[in-house]
Coordinates of N, CA, C and O in Angstrom, one line a residue:
D1 N -27.9 28.7 -43.8 CA -27.2 28.2 -44.8 C -25.7 27.5 -44.7 O -25.7 28.8 -44.9
L2 N -24.8 26.4 -44.6 CA -23.8 26.1 -43.8 C -22.5 25.9 -45.2 O -22.4 25.3 -45.0
T3 N -23.9 24.9 -46.1 CA -22.8 25.0 -47.5 C -21.6 25.8 -47.8 O -21.9 25.4 -49.4
G4 N -21.7 26.6 -48.0 CA -20.8 28.4 -48.4 C -19.2 27.2 -48.6 O -19.2 26.4 -48.0
D5 N -18.2 27.8 -49.1 CA -17.3 28.1 -49.5 C -16.4 28.2 -47.6 O -16.2 28.9 -47.2
W6 N -16.4 26.4 -47.4 CA -15.1 26.2 -46.1 C -14.2 27.1 -45.8 O -13.1 27.1 -44.8
S7 N -13.0 27.6 -46.9 CA -11.8 28.1 -47.3 C -11.9 29.2 -47.1 O -10.7 30.3 -47.5
S8 N -13.1 30.7 -46.6 CA -13.2 31.6 -47.3 C -12.6 31.7 -45.4 O -13.1 31.6 -44.9
D9 N -12.9 33.3 -45.8 CA -12.1 33.8 -44.4 C -13.8 33.6 -43.5 O -13.7 33.2 -42.1
V10 N -15.3 33.4 -43.7 CA -16.1 33.0 -42.8 C -17.2 33.2 -43.8 O -17.6 33.0 -44.9
C11 N -17.8 32.2 -43.0 CA -19.0 31.3 -43.2 C -20.1 31.9 -41.9 O -19.9 31.9 -41.1
S12 N -21.2 31.7 -42.4 CA -22.6 32.7 -41.5 C -23.6 31.8 -41.9 O -23.9 31.2 -42.8
S13 N -24.6 31.8 -41.0 CA -25.9 31.8 -40.9 C -26.6 33.8 -40.2 O -26.4 34.4 -40.2
D14 N -28.0 32.7 -40.2 CA -28.8 33.8 -40.0 C -28.4 34.3 -38.5 O -28.3 35.3 -37.7
L15 N -28.1 32.7 -38.0 CA -27.9 33.2 -36.1 C -25.8 33.7 -35.6 O -26.4 34.2 -34.8
F16 N -25.5 33.2 -36.8 CA -24.1 33.3 -36.2 C -22.9 33.8 -37.4 O -23.2 32.3 -38.3
K17 N -21.7 33.7 -37.2 CA -20.5 33.4 -38.2 C -19.5 32.7 -37.6 O -18.5 32.7 -36.5
F18 N -18.6 32.0 -38.1 CA -17.8 31.2 -37.3 C -16.5 31.1 -38.6 O -16.7 31.6 -39.9
R19 N -15.5 31.4 -38.5 CA -13.9 31.1 -40.3 C -13.6 29.7 -39.8 O -13.1 29.4 -38.6
P20 N -14.3 28.5 -40.5 CA -13.4 27.8 -40.8 C -12.1 27.1 -41.0 O -11.4 25.7 -40.2
A21 N -11.4 27.7 -41.4 CA -10.0 27.4 -41.0 C -9.6 27.7 -40.0 O -8.3 27.4 -39.8
E22 N -10.0 28.6 -39.3 CA -9.3 28.8 -38.5 C -9.9 27.4 -37.3 O -9.5 27.0 -36.2
L23 N -10.9 26.6 -37.5 CA -11.2 25.3 -36.4 C -9.8 23.8 -36.5 O -10.5 23.1 -36.0
Q24 N -8.8 23.9 -37.2 CA -8.3 22.7 -37.9 C -7.7 22.4 -37.0 O -7.9 20.5 -37.5
Y25 N -7.2 22.1 -36.1 CA -6.7 22.2 -34.9 C -7.6 21.3 -34.0 O -7.2 20.4 -33.5
E26 N -8.8 22.5 -33.9 CA -9.8 21.7 -33.0 C -10.3 20.2 -33.6 O -10.5 19.7 -32.7
I27 N -10.6 20.6 -34.2 CA -11.3 18.9 -35.0 C -10.1 18.1 -35.6 O -11.1 16.9 -35.4
A28 N -9.5 18.0 -35.8 CA -7.9 17.7 -35.9 C -8.4 17.0 -34.0 O -8.1 15.1 -34.2
I29 N -8.1 17.2 -33.3 CA -7.6 16.8 -32.3 C -9.0 16.0 -31.6 O -8.9 15.1 -31.3
L30 N -10.6 16.4 -31.9 CA -11.4 16.1 -32.3 C -11.2 14.6 -33.1 O -12.3 13.4 -32.0
G31 N -10.8 14.7 -34.1 CA -11.3 12.7 -34.7 C -9.3 11.9 -33.5 O -10.7 10.9 -34.0
A32 N -8.8 12.8 -33.2 CA -7.8 12.0 -32.5 C -8.8 11.3 -31.0 O -8.4 10.3 -30.8
L33 N -9.6 11.5 -30.4 CA -9.8 12.3 -29.9 C -11.5 10.4 -29.6 O -11.1 9.9 -29.0
V34 N -12.0 10.6 -30.9 CA -12.8 9.8 -31.3 C -11.9 8.5 -32.0 O -12.6 7.6 -31.3
L35 N -10.6 8.2 -32.6 CA -10.5 7.0 -32.5 C -9.7 6.6 -31.4 O -9.6 5.5 -30.8
Y36 N -8.9 7.2 -30.1 CA -8.8 7.0 -29.3 C -10.2 6.7 -28.4 O -10.1 4.8 -28.0
V37 N -11.1 6.5 -27.6 CA -12.2 6.3 -27.5 C -12.1 5.5 -28.0 O -12.7 4.2 -27.5
L38 N -12.2 5.2 -29.7 CA -13.2 3.8 -30.6 C -11.7 2.6 -29.8 O -12.9 1.5 -29.8
A39 N -10.9 3.1 -30.3 CA -9.6 1.8 -29.3 C -10.1 1.5 -29.0 O -9.6 0.2 -28.7
S40 N -10.1 2.5 -27.9 CA -10.5 1.8 -26.3 C -10.8 0.6 -25.9 O -11.7 -0.1 -25.2
L41 N -13.0 0.8 -26.6 CA -13.9 0.0 -26.7 C -12.9 -1.0 -27.0 O -13.5 -1.9 -26.7
V42 N -12.5 -0.7 -28.5 CA -12.5 -1.9 -29.2 C -11.7 -3.8 -28.8 O -11.8 -4.6 -28.2
G43 N -11.1 -2.4 -27.6 CA -10.0 -2.5 -27.0 C -10.1 -3.7 -26.0 O -10.1 -5.1 -25.0
R44 N -10.9 -3.5 -25.0 CA -11.7 -3.3 -24.0 C -12.4 -5.1 -24.4 O -12.6 -5.3 -23.4
R45 N -13.6 -4.8 -25.4 CA -14.2 -6.1 -25.9 C -13.4 -6.7 -25.7 O -13.2 -8.0 -25.7
A46 N -12.2 -7.0 -26.7 CA -11.4 -7.9 -27.1 C -10.3 -8.4 -25.4 O -10.3 -9.7 -26.2
N47 N -10.3 -8.6 -24.8 CA -9.3 -8.3 -23.3 C -10.5 -9.1 -22.6 O -10.6 -10.5 -22.5
A48 N -11.6 -9.2 -23.1 CA -13.7 -9.5 -22.3 C -13.4 -10.6 -23.5 O -13.5 -11.8 -22.5
A49 N -13.3 -11.1 -24.7 CA -13.5 -11.9 -25.7 C -12.1 -12.9 -24.8 O -12.1 -14.5 -24.6
R50 N -10.9 -12.4 -25.0 CA -9.4 -13.5 -24.2 C -9.7 -14.2 -23.0 O -9.4 -15.1 -23.0
A51 N -10.4 -13.3 -22.0 CA -10.5 -14.3 -20.8 C -11.4 -13.9 -20.3 O -11.5 -15.3 -19.9
S52 N -12.5 -14.6 -21.3 CA -13.6 -15.2 -21.2 C -13.4 -17.0 -22.0 O -13.8 -17.7 -21.3
T53 N -12.5 -16.4 -22.9 CA -12.3 -17.5 -23.4 C -11.1 -18.7 -22.6 O -11.7 -20.1 -22.4
W54 N -10.6 -18.5 -21.8 CA -9.7 -18.1 -20.6 C -10.7 -19.3 -19.3 O -10.8 -20.2 -18.8
F55 N -11.5 -18.3 -19.5 CA -12.5 -18.4 -18.1 C -12.8 -19.6 -18.9 O -13.2 -21.1 -17.9
D56 N -13.8 -20.1 -19.4 CA -15.1 -20.5 -20.4 C -13.4 -22.1 -20.1 O -14.9 -23.2 -20.3
K57 N -13.2 -21.9 -20.7 CA -12.1 -23.1 -21.7 C -11.5 -24.2 -19.8 O -11.4 -25.8 -19.9
N58 N -11.1 -23.5 -18.9 CA -11.2 -23.7 -17.7 C -12.2 -24.5 -16.5 O -11.6 -24.4 -15.1
R59 N -13.5 -23.7 -17.0 CA -14.6 -23.7 -15.8 C -14.8 -25.3 -15.6 O -15.0 -25.2 -14.9
A60 N -14.5 -26.5 -15.7 CA -15.3 -27.5 -15.8 C -14.0 -27.9 -15.2 O -14.5 -28.7 -14.4
A61 N -12.6 -27.6 -14.6 CA -11.3 -28.1 -14.5 C -11.8 -27.8 -12.9 O -11.8 -28.3 -11.9
F62 N -12.5 -26.9 -12.9 CA -12.3 -25.9 -11.2 C -13.9 -26.7 -11.3 O -13.8 -26.1 -9.2
K63 N -14.8 -26.4 -11.6 CA -16.0 -27.2 -10.8 C -16.3 -27.9 -9.6 O -16.3 -28.7 -9.2
E64 N -15.2 -29.7 -10.9 CA -14.2 -30.5 -10.4 C -13.7 -30.2 -9.6 O -14.4 -31.6 -8.3
E65 N -12.9 -28.9 -8.9 CA -12.5 -29.8 -8.1 C -12.7 -28.6 -7.0 O -11.9 -29.0 -6.1
F66 N -13.4 -27.6 -7.6 CA -14.0 -26.8 -6.5 C -15.4 -26.5 -5.7 O -16.2 -27.1 -6.8
A67 N -15.8 -26.1 -4.7 CA -17.6 -27.0 -4.1 C -17.5 -25.7 -4.6 O -18.9 -25.3 -5.1
A68 N -17.7 -24.1 -4.5 CA -18.5 -22.8 -5.1 C -16.9 -22.4 -6.8 O -15.5 -22.2 -5.6
Y69 N -17.8 -21.8 -7.2 CA -16.9 -21.1 -8.9 C -17.1 -19.7 -9.5 O -18.8 -19.9 -9.6
G70 N -16.6 -19.2 -9.7 CA -17.1 -17.9 -9.7 C -17.8 -16.4 -9.7 O -17.9 -16.7 -7.3
I71 N -18.4 -15.9 -9.5 CA -18.7 -14.4 -8.6 C -20.4 -14.1 -8.7 O -20.9 -14.4 -9.8
G72 N -20.9 -14.6 -8.4 CA -22.1 -14.4 -8.2 C -23.1 -15.6 -8.9 O -22.3 -16.6 -9.0
K73 N -24.6 -15.6 -9.0 CA -25.8 -16.3 -9.0 C -25.0 -17.2 -10.8 O -24.5 -18.4 -10.9
E74 N -24.4 -16.3 -11.4 CA -23.4 -17.0 -12.6 C -22.5 -17.9 -12.5 O -22.2 -18.2 -13.6
G75 N -21.2 -16.9 -12.2 CA -20.5 -18.2 -11.8 C -20.1 -17.5 -12.8 O -19.1 -18.3 -13.2
R76 N -19.3 -15.9 -13.0 CA -19.2 -15.2 -14.2 C -17.4 -14.9 -13.7 O -17.3 -14.9 -11.8
Y77 N -17.3 -14.4 -13.8 CA -15.7 -13.0 -13.9 C -16.2 -12.2 -13.6 O -17.3 -11.6 -13.6
E78 N -15.4 -10.8 -12.7 CA -15.2 -9.9 -13.0 C -14.1 -8.8 -13.3 O -13.0 -10.1 -13.3
Q79 N -14.5 -8.0 -13.8 CA -13.2 -7.5 -14.4 C -13.2 -5.9 -13.7 O -13.7 -5.3 -13.1
D80 N -11.3 -6.3 -13.5 CA -11.3 -4.9 -12.3 C -10.0 -4.6 -13.2 O -8.7 -5.0 -13.3
G81 N -10.5 -2.8 -13.9 CA -10.0 -2.2 -14.9 C -10.0 -2.5 -16.1 O -11.2 -3.7 -16.6
G82 N -8.9 -2.3 -17.0 CA -9.4 -3.0 -19.0 C -9.6 -3.9 -19.3 O -8.8 -4.4 -20.6
D83 N -7.8 -3.4 -18.0 CA -7.0 -6.0 -18.4 C -7.3 -6.5 -17.8 O -6.6 -8.0 -17.7
E84 N -7.5 -6.4 -16.2 CA -7.3 -8.0 -15.1 C -9.0 -8.8 -15.1 O -10.4 -7.1 -14.7
F85 N -9.6 -9.7 -15.5 CA -9.9 -10.1 -14.8 C -10.0 -10.6 -14.2 O -9.0 -11.9 -14.1
V86 N -11.1 -11.3 -12.8 CA -10.5 -12.4 -11.6 C -12.0 -13.5 -12.1 O -13.1 -13.0 -11.2
V87 N -11.9 -14.7 -10.9 CA -12.6 -15.2 -9.7 C -11.9 -16.0 -8.8 O -10.8 -16.1 -8.9
F88 N -13.2 -16.4 -8.7 CA -13.1 -16.9 -7.0 C -13.3 -18.3 -6.9 O -14.2 -18.6 -7.9
A89 N -12.8 -19.1 -6.4 CA -13.3 -20.8 -6.3 C -12.8 -21.1 -5.0 O -11.9 -20.7 -4.0
T90 N -13.5 -21.8 -3.5 CA -14.1 -22.0 -2.9 C -14.9 -23.5 -2.6 O -15.4 -23.7 -3.3
G91 N -13.9 -24.5 -1.3 CA -14.4 -26.1 -0.8 C -14.0 -27.1 -1.4 O -14.3 -27.3 -1.6
R92 N -12.6 -26.7 -0.7 CA -12.4 -28.1 -1.3 C -10.7 -28.4 0.3 O -11.0 -26.9 0.6
R93 N -10.9 -29.1 0.5 CA -10.5 -29.3 1.8 C -8.7 -28.8 1.7 O -8.3 -28.7 1.0
A94 N -8.7 -28.5 2.8 CA -7.2 -27.6 3.6 C -7.3 -26.2 2.3 O -5.9 -25.8 2.2
V95 N -7.8 -26.5 1.4 CA -7.7 -24.4 1.0 C -9.0 -23.7 1.0 O -10.4 -24.3 1.0
E96 N -9.2 -22.7 1.8 CA -10.0 -21.1 2.1 C -10.5 -20.9 0.6 O -11.5 -20.7 0.9
S97 N -9.5 -20.9 0.1 CA -9.4 -20.3 -2.0 C -9.2 -20.0 -2.5 O -7.9 -20.2 -2.0
V98 N -9.3 -19.7 -3.5 CA -8.3 -19.0 -4.8 C -8.9 -18.4 -5.5 O -9.8 -18.1 -5.7
Q99 N -7.9 -17.6 -6.1 CA -8.1 -16.3 -6.6 C -7.6 -15.9 -8.4 O -6.0 -16.4 -7.7
V100 N -8.6 -16.4 -9.0 CA -8.0 -17.3 -10.5 C -7.2 -15.2 -10.8 O -9.3 -14.7 -11.3
T101 N -6.8 -14.7 -11.7 CA -6.3 -13.4 -12.1 C -6.4 -13.5 -13.8 O -4.5 -13.3 -13.7
V102 N -6.6 -13.5 -14.2 CA -6.6 -13.4 -16.0 C -5.8 -11.9 -16.0 O -6.9 -11.1 -16.7
K103 N -4.2 -11.8 -16.5 CA -4.0 -9.8 -17.0 C -3.3 -9.8 -18.4 O -3.5 -10.7 -19.3
T104 N -4.7 -9.7 -19.6 CA -4.2 -9.3 -21.2 C -3.5 -8.3 -21.1 O -3.4 -7.2 -20.4
Q105 N -3.1 -8.4 -22.2 CA -2.4 -7.3 -23.4 C -3.4 -6.2 -22.8 O -4.4 -5.2 -23.3
P106 N -2.6 -4.9 -22.5 CA -3.5 -3.6 -22.3 C -3.5 -2.2 -23.8 O -3.7 -2.1 -24.4
A107 N -4.8 -3.3 -24.5 CA -5.5 -3.4 -25.7 C -6.0 -2.5 -26.1 O -6.9 -2.0 -27.4
H108 N -6.6 -1.9 -25.1 CA -7.8 -0.7 -24.2 C -7.4 0.4 -24.2 O -7.9 1.1 -24.5
D109 N -5.8 0.6 -24.1 CA -5.0 2.4 -24.0 C -4.3 1.7 -25.5 O -2.7 1.0 -25.6
L110 N -3.8 3.2 -26.2 CA -3.2 2.8 -26.5 C -1.4 3.0 -26.1 O -0.7 2.8 -27.3
L111 N -2.1 4.0 -26.3 CA -0.2 5.2 -25.0 C 1.1 3.9 -24.3 O 1.5 3.6 -24.2
V112 N 0.3 3.1 -23.6 CA 1.2 1.5 -23.0 C 0.7 0.7 -24.0 O 2.2 0.3 -23.9
M113 N 0.0 0.7 -24.1 CA 0.6 -0.1 -26.1 C 1.9 0.0 -26.7 O 2.3 -0.6 -27.3
L114 N 1.2 1.7 -27.2 CA 3.0 2.3 -27.3 C 4.1 1.8 -27.0 O 5.3 1.6 -27.5
Y115 N 4.4 2.6 -25.5 CA 5.4 2.4 -24.9 C 5.4 1.0 -24.0 O 7.6 0.9 -25.1
N116 N 5.2 0.0 -23.8 CA 4.9 -2.0 -24.2 C 6.7 -1.7 -25.4 O 7.1 -2.6 -25.5
V117 N 6.1 -1.2 -27.1 CA 7.1 -1.8 -28.5 C 7.4 -0.7 -28.0 O 9.3 -1.8 -28.0
V118 N 8.0 0.8 -28.0 CA 9.2 1.0 -27.7 C 10.4 0.4 -26.3 O 11.0 0.7 -27.0
R119 N 9.6 0.2 -25.7 CA 10.3 -0.1 -24.1 C 11.1 -1.5 -24.4 O 12.1 -1.9 -23.9
G120 N 10.1 -2.1 -25.2 CA 10.5 -3.7 -25.5 C 11.6 -4.0 -26.8 O 12.1 -5.2 -26.8
V121 N 11.7 -3.0 -27.5 CA 12.5 -3.3 -28.5 C 14.1 -2.6 -28.0 O 15.5 -3.2 -28.5
M122 N 14.1 -1.2 -27.0 CA 15.3 -1.3 -26.1 C 16.0 -2.5 -25.4 O 16.9 -2.2 -24.8
D123 N 15.2 -2.6 -24.5 CA 15.1 -3.4 -23.3 C 15.1 -4.9 -23.8 O 13.9 -5.6 -23.9
F124 N 15.7 -6.2 -23.7 CA 15.0 -7.4 -24.4 C 14.8 -8.3 -22.8 O 13.9 -8.9 -23.7
N125 N 15.3 -8.2 -22.0 CA 14.5 -8.8 -21.2 C 13.8 -8.3 -20.6 O 12.6 -8.3 -20.0
F126 N 12.9 -6.9 -21.4 CA 11.6 -6.5 -20.5 C 10.1 -7.0 -21.5 O 10.1 -7.8 -22.7
R127 N 9.6 -7.9 -20.6 CA 7.9 -8.6 -20.8 C 7.1 -8.1 -20.9 O 6.7 -7.7 -19.7
S128 N 6.1 -7.4 -21.6 CA 5.1 -6.7 -20.8 C 3.7 -7.4 -22.7 O 4.0 -8.3 -23.8
G129 N 2.8 -7.3 -22.8 CA 1.6 -7.1 -23.0 C 1.5 -8.9 -23.4 O 0.5 -9.5 -24.3
A130 N 2.3 -9.2 -22.8 CA 1.9 -11.3 -22.3 C 1.0 -11.5 -21.7 O 0.7 -10.8 -21.0
D131 N -0.6 -12.4 -22.3 CA -1.4 -12.4 -21.0 C -1.0 -13.9 -20.9 O -0.7 -14.8 -20.6
T132 N -0.9 -12.9 -19.1 CA -0.3 -14.2 -18.0 C -1.7 -14.3 -16.7 O -3.4 -14.0 -17.3
V133 N -1.8 -15.5 -16.1 CA -2.7 -15.8 -15.9 C -1.7 -16.8 -14.7 O -0.3 -16.7 -13.7
V134 N -2.3 -15.6 -13.2 CA -1.6 -16.0 -11.8 C -2.9 -16.9 -10.6 O -4.5 -16.0 -10.4
R135 N -2.6 -17.8 -9.9 CA -3.0 -18.8 -9.3 C -3.0 -18.1 -7.8 O -2.2 -19.0 -7.6
A136 N -3.4 -17.2 -7.4 CA -3.6 -17.6 -5.2 C -4.5 -17.6 -4.8 O -5.0 -17.8 -4.1
F137 N -3.8 -19.5 -4.6 CA -4.4 -20.0 -3.3 C -4.1 -19.5 -1.4 O -2.7 -19.2 -1.5
S138 N -4.9 -19.6 -1.4 CA -5.2 -19.4 0.4 C -5.6 -20.1 1.2 O -6.7 -20.9 1.3
L139 N -4.5 -21.0 1.8 CA -4.7 -22.1 2.3 C -4.9 -21.9 3.6 O -5.3 -21.2 4.4
R140 N -6.0 -23.5 3.9 CA -6.6 -22.9 5.4 C -5.8 -23.4 6.3 O -5.0 -24.6 6.9
K141 N -5.5 -23.7 7.8 CA -4.8 -23.3 8.7 C -5.4 -24.0 10.0 O -6.5 -24.6 10.1
T142 N -4.6 -25.3 9.6 CA -5.5 -26.9 10.5 C -4.8 -27.2 11.8 O -3.6 -26.4 11.9
A143 N -5.0 -27.3 12.7 CA -4.3 -28.0 13.6 C -3.5 -28.9 13.6 O -2.3 -28.8 14.7
E144 N -3.5 -29.7 13.2 CA -2.6 -31.1 12.3 C -1.2 -30.1 11.9 O 0.2 -30.4 12.8
D145 N -1.1 -29.0 11.3 CA 0.4 -27.5 10.6 C 0.3 -27.3 12.0 O 1.6 -26.4 12.2
G146 N -0.5 -27.0 12.7 CA 0.4 -25.9 14.6 C -0.4 -25.0 14.2 O 1.0 -24.0 14.6
L147 N -0.7 -23.8 13.7 CA -1.1 -23.0 14.1 C -2.1 -22.3 13.5 O -2.4 -21.7 13.9
S148 N -3.6 -23.2 14.6 CA -4.3 -23.7 15.2 C -5.2 -22.3 15.5 O -3.6 -21.6 16.0

């Protein structure tokens, strides 16, 4: 039975003995690790929700302009890390393809968020944590361009 006095020097059972007072740092570190992992999971889910919202709102426009949109049979996006989401589109004249990257705030990484806040306070020109969308077009080379 381990329901004895945890502030005492020794807590024992039939199989082992240990000193709970010596484990206070380990318990604190384990608690911090659990909080960090939970924050990471919640942050990843929040990032995916923001990216999914953007892709869902713009899906109709991309499907109207391009013959193929999305990755895989479902036409979804791919997650590239904790805060970047990528989708491809192709099938438009003079456009080989377009890669759309949605980079969200690093809500999955508490240390990066802390760094961004501290740096943002010290450097007013520092832009961090803002959600950004990058559309990279790859244009098709044609004989009319003299690039064939």
